[in-house]
Structures are given as C-alpha cells and as structure tokens.
C-alpha cells in the first residue's frame, strides 16, 4: 500500500488533487493521509511512514518543504491541476465587512485586499471557513461550495474561480537522475510549435 501524505483537514484542495493524481496514474493500492502541516508530512516521509507527499507549489510552506532535507527527500514529479472554485464569502449579518480570512500568500493576490481593514491568516481553507463561521472575521476567501452548504449563514461577495496550480510530489527516491526532467512531447511542445519556436 502506497501512502500519500497531504494537507488536511478533510475537504481541502490538497486532498481532492491528491486523490485525482492517484486516479490519473491508476494506482490500485494507495491511501491518502491528511496531516496538519507539511512539517509533519516531511517527518513522516523521512521516517518511512509515508511514501509520497503532494503539495501545492503556492502553499506558504512550499519553500521550506522544498529547501530542507534536499539530500534525503526529492521533488519526484510535478503536474498542473485545477481544483475547487474559490469565492469571497461574507457572513450574512455583516453589511460592511471590515476583516477577511486568507491563506497567504497563496490566495492573497487573487483579490484586492485593500477593501478590508484587517487580514487574518490561516493554515487551510476549511479552517479559515470555520473561523468565518465563529465570527473571527467578516469575510473569507474560501471554497465557493461552502455557500451552497450554508446558504443561511454566508453570502457570495465575489466569485474567483480556480487557477491552474502547479503541484509537487516528493519522495525519498530521486527520479531526475540529476538531469533536467521534463516531458518532451507535452502539450507545451505544441504551443512552442504554434509560436514558431520549434519546427517539427
């Protein structure tokens, strides 16, 4: 059984995309272990508890994950994937929101944050939404699906959509052999041809 560690709690984009990655490769015997931080994921990988880690390249802890222990764990793969749609949700009773919950810097640049006087940062979007429901801030940049789940509590102030994010897969084994590792016949090759940079 291969164990893929990624960021929890249940319902994160990390969980969704990791499951999609496993399905894309047709891996039959795999499980997804949700962790509270990528520090825990790294410790589990290096300790042999997990076989792989899947992390979004724009997650705030990615530089530390990528930069530490690079002699013992490696970026073994990367891919592009869309994920859950994002939106700015506000508690219905708040007429003029003054504070917002964000996953920074990962989602902070998606909107004009100057509209809010206060920014509060969280570790994952489900936890940020929990903070919104508890009244810790007036608005939050979270999954738009939460409005469908809690229509009496929150409203949609702005639809953001889903970016094409880059995702990194880490392992204890190196796959690059110390060379440039890229897909020669990938879709970007067609784009290079279209722009006249490559003649086939």
Short mmCIF file of N, CA, C and O in Angstrom, two decimals, residues 88-135:
data_model
loop_
_atom_site.label_atom_id
_atom_site.label_comp_id
_atom_site.label_asym_id
_atom_site.label_seq_id
_atom_site.Cartn_x
_atom_site.Cartn_y
_atom_site.Cartn_z
N UNK A 88 -15.12 34.88 -2.40
CA UNK A 88 -15.14 35.64 -1.17
C UNK A 88 -16.53 35.49 -0.57
O UNK A 88 -17.53 35.88 -1.19
N UNK A 89 -16.60 34.86 0.61
CA UNK A 89 -17.86 34.68 1.31
C UNK A 89 -17.89 35.60 2.52
O UNK A 89 -16.86 35.81 3.17
N UNK A 90 -19.05 36.13 2.82
CA UNK A 90 -19.23 37.02 3.97
C UNK A 90 -20.43 36.54 4.78
O UNK A 90 -21.42 36.07 4.20
N UNK A 91 -20.33 36.64 6.08
CA UNK A 91 -21.46 36.28 6.94
C UNK A 91 -22.64 37.19 6.62
O UNK A 91 -22.49 38.40 6.46
N UNK A 92 -23.82 36.61 6.53
CA UNK A 92 -25.00 37.35 6.03
C UNK A 92 -25.36 38.54 6.89
O UNK A 92 -25.88 39.53 6.38
N UNK A 93 -25.09 38.48 8.18
CA UNK A 93 -25.49 39.59 9.05
C UNK A 93 -24.56 40.79 8.96
O UNK A 93 -24.85 41.86 9.50
N UNK A 94 -23.42 40.62 8.26
CA UNK A 94 -22.43 41.70 8.15
C UNK A 94 -22.70 42.51 6.88
O UNK A 94 -22.56 42.01 5.77
N UNK A 95 -23.09 43.77 7.07
CA UNK A 95 -23.41 44.62 5.91
C UNK A 95 -22.15 45.19 5.28
O UNK A 95 -22.01 45.24 4.06
N UNK A 96 -21.21 45.65 6.11
CA UNK A 96 -19.97 46.25 5.62
C UNK A 96 -18.78 45.51 6.23
O UNK A 96 -18.32 45.88 7.31
N UNK A 97 -18.30 44.47 5.55
CA UNK A 97 -17.20 43.67 6.12
C UNK A 97 -15.91 44.48 6.27
O UNK A 97 -15.54 45.24 5.38
N UNK A 98 -15.25 44.29 7.41
CA UNK A 98 -14.01 45.01 7.70
C UNK A 98 -12.80 44.09 7.82
O UNK A 98 -11.67 44.57 7.82
N UNK A 99 -13.02 42.79 7.96
CA UNK A 99 -11.91 41.85 8.13
C UNK A 99 -12.12 40.64 7.23
O UNK A 99 -13.25 40.30 6.88
N UNK A 100 -10.99 40.01 6.85
CA UNK A 100 -11.07 38.86 5.95
C UNK A 100 -10.06 37.80 6.36
O UNK A 100 -8.95 38.11 6.79
N UNK A 101 -10.47 36.54 6.24
CA UNK A 101 -9.58 35.40 6.47
C UNK A 101 -9.00 34.93 5.15
O UNK A 101 -9.71 34.79 4.15
N UNK A 102 -7.68 34.68 5.16
CA UNK A 102 -6.97 34.34 3.92
C UNK A 102 -5.93 33.25 4.17
O UNK A 102 -5.43 33.09 5.29
N UNK A 103 -5.59 32.55 3.10
CA UNK A 103 -4.42 31.67 3.09
C UNK A 103 -3.34 32.45 2.35
O UNK A 103 -3.35 32.57 1.14
N UNK A 104 -2.43 33.04 3.10
CA UNK A 104 -1.43 33.92 2.50
C UNK A 104 -0.08 33.24 2.45
O UNK A 104 0.26 32.46 3.34
N UNK A 105 0.74 33.51 1.41
CA UNK A 105 0.41 34.39 0.29
C UNK A 105 -0.32 33.69 -0.84
O UNK A 105 -0.54 34.28 -1.89
N UNK A 106 -0.69 32.43 -0.63
CA UNK A 106 -1.23 31.61 -1.72
C UNK A 106 -2.44 32.23 -2.40
O UNK A 106 -2.55 32.21 -3.62
N UNK A 107 -3.38 32.77 -1.65
CA UNK A 107 -4.60 33.29 -2.26
C UNK A 107 -4.74 34.80 -2.14
O UNK A 107 -5.64 35.39 -2.73
N UNK A 108 -3.85 35.43 -1.40
CA UNK A 108 -3.97 36.86 -1.09
C UNK A 108 -3.98 37.73 -2.35
O UNK A 108 -4.70 38.72 -2.43
N UNK A 109 -3.20 37.34 -3.35
CA UNK A 109 -3.09 38.16 -4.56
C UNK A 109 -4.26 37.96 -5.52
O UNK A 109 -4.34 38.63 -6.54
N UNK A 110 -5.18 37.05 -5.20
CA UNK A 110 -6.32 36.81 -6.09
C UNK A 110 -7.34 37.94 -6.04
O UNK A 110 -8.19 38.04 -6.92
N UNK A 111 -7.29 38.76 -4.98
CA UNK A 111 -8.29 39.80 -4.79
C UNK A 111 -7.62 41.10 -4.35
O UNK A 111 -6.44 41.11 -3.99
N UNK A 112 -8.38 42.17 -4.38
CA UNK A 112 -7.92 43.46 -3.86
C UNK A 112 -8.22 43.49 -2.36
O UNK A 112 -9.36 43.75 -1.96
N UNK A 113 -7.21 43.23 -1.55
CA UNK A 113 -7.40 43.14 -0.10
C UNK A 113 -7.55 44.49 0.58
O UNK A 113 -7.85 44.55 1.78
N UNK A 114 -7.37 45.58 -0.16
CA UNK A 114 -7.48 46.90 0.45
C UNK A 114 -8.90 47.22 0.89
O UNK A 114 -9.13 48.18 1.63
N UNK A 115 -9.86 46.42 0.47
CA UNK A 115 -11.26 46.64 0.87
C UNK A 115 -11.49 46.33 2.35
O UNK A 115 -12.47 46.76 2.92
N UNK A 116 -10.59 45.56 2.95
CA UNK A 116 -10.75 45.16 4.34
C UNK A 116 -9.67 45.81 5.20
O UNK A 116 -8.52 45.90 4.80
N UNK A 117 -10.05 46.23 6.38
CA UNK A 117 -9.11 46.88 7.29
C UNK A 117 -8.15 45.88 7.94
O UNK A 117 -7.02 46.21 8.29
N UNK A 118 -8.61 44.65 8.11
CA UNK A 118 -7.83 43.65 8.83
C UNK A 118 -7.79 42.35 8.04
O UNK A 118 -8.80 41.91 7.49
N UNK A 119 -6.60 41.73 7.99
CA UNK A 119 -6.43 40.44 7.35
C UNK A 119 -6.00 39.43 8.41
O UNK A 119 -5.09 39.70 9.20
N UNK A 120 -6.63 38.26 8.40
CA UNK A 120 -6.30 37.19 9.34
C UNK A 120 -5.90 35.98 8.50
O UNK A 120 -6.63 35.59 7.59
N UNK A 121 -4.76 35.39 8.83
CA UNK A 121 -4.24 34.30 8.01
C UNK A 121 -4.43 32.95 8.68
O UNK A 121 -4.30 32.82 9.90
N UNK A 122 -4.74 31.94 7.86
CA UNK A 122 -4.96 30.59 8.36
C UNK A 122 -4.14 29.57 7.60
O UNK A 122 -3.53 29.88 6.58
N UNK A 123 -4.16 28.32 8.08
CA UNK A 123 -3.33 27.25 7.54
C UNK A 123 -3.99 26.52 6.36
O UNK A 123 -3.29 25.99 5.51
N UNK A 124 -5.31 26.45 6.35
CA UNK A 124 -6.01 25.77 5.25
C UNK A 124 -7.40 26.39 5.10
O UNK A 124 -7.94 26.98 6.04
N UNK A 125 -7.98 26.25 3.93
CA UNK A 125 -9.25 26.90 3.65
C UNK A 125 -10.41 26.36 4.51
O UNK A 125 -11.25 27.15 4.95
N UNK A 126 -10.49 25.05 4.80
CA UNK A 126 -11.54 24.61 5.71
C UNK A 126 -11.43 25.25 7.09
O UNK A 126 -12.44 25.62 7.70
N UNK A 127 -10.21 25.39 7.60
CA UNK A 127 -10.02 26.02 8.91
C UNK A 127 -10.35 27.51 8.86
O UNK A 127 -10.90 28.07 9.81
N UNK A 128 -10.02 28.15 7.74
CA UNK A 128 -10.35 29.57 7.58
C UNK A 128 -11.88 29.75 7.55
O UNK A 128 -12.41 30.67 8.17
N UNK A 129 -12.58 28.84 6.88
CA UNK A 129 -14.04 28.94 6.85
C UNK A 129 -14.63 28.71 8.24
O UNK A 129 -15.59 29.39 8.63
N UNK A 130 -14.06 27.79 9.00
CA UNK A 130 -14.52 27.59 10.38
C UNK A 130 -14.40 28.89 11.18
O UNK A 130 -15.28 29.23 11.97
N UNK A 131 -13.29 29.61 10.96
CA UNK A 131 -13.10 30.89 11.63
C UNK A 131 -14.14 31.92 11.22
O UNK A 131 -14.59 32.72 12.05
N UNK A 132 -14.55 31.88 9.95
CA UNK A 132 -15.60 32.79 9.48
C UNK A 132 -16.91 32.50 10.22
O UNK A 132 -17.58 33.41 10.69
N UNK A 133 -17.26 31.21 10.32
CA UNK A 133 -18.50 30.85 11.00
C UNK A 133 -18.46 31.22 12.49
O UNK A 133 -19.50 31.54 13.08
N UNK A 134 -17.28 31.17 13.08
CA UNK A 134 -17.14 31.52 14.50
C UNK A 134 -17.12 33.03 14.72
O UNK A 134 -17.09 33.48 15.86
N UNK A 135 -17.11 33.81 13.63
CA UNK A 135 -17.12 35.25 13.75
C UNK A 135 -15.77 35.88 13.99
O UNK A 135 -15.68 37.04 14.41
#
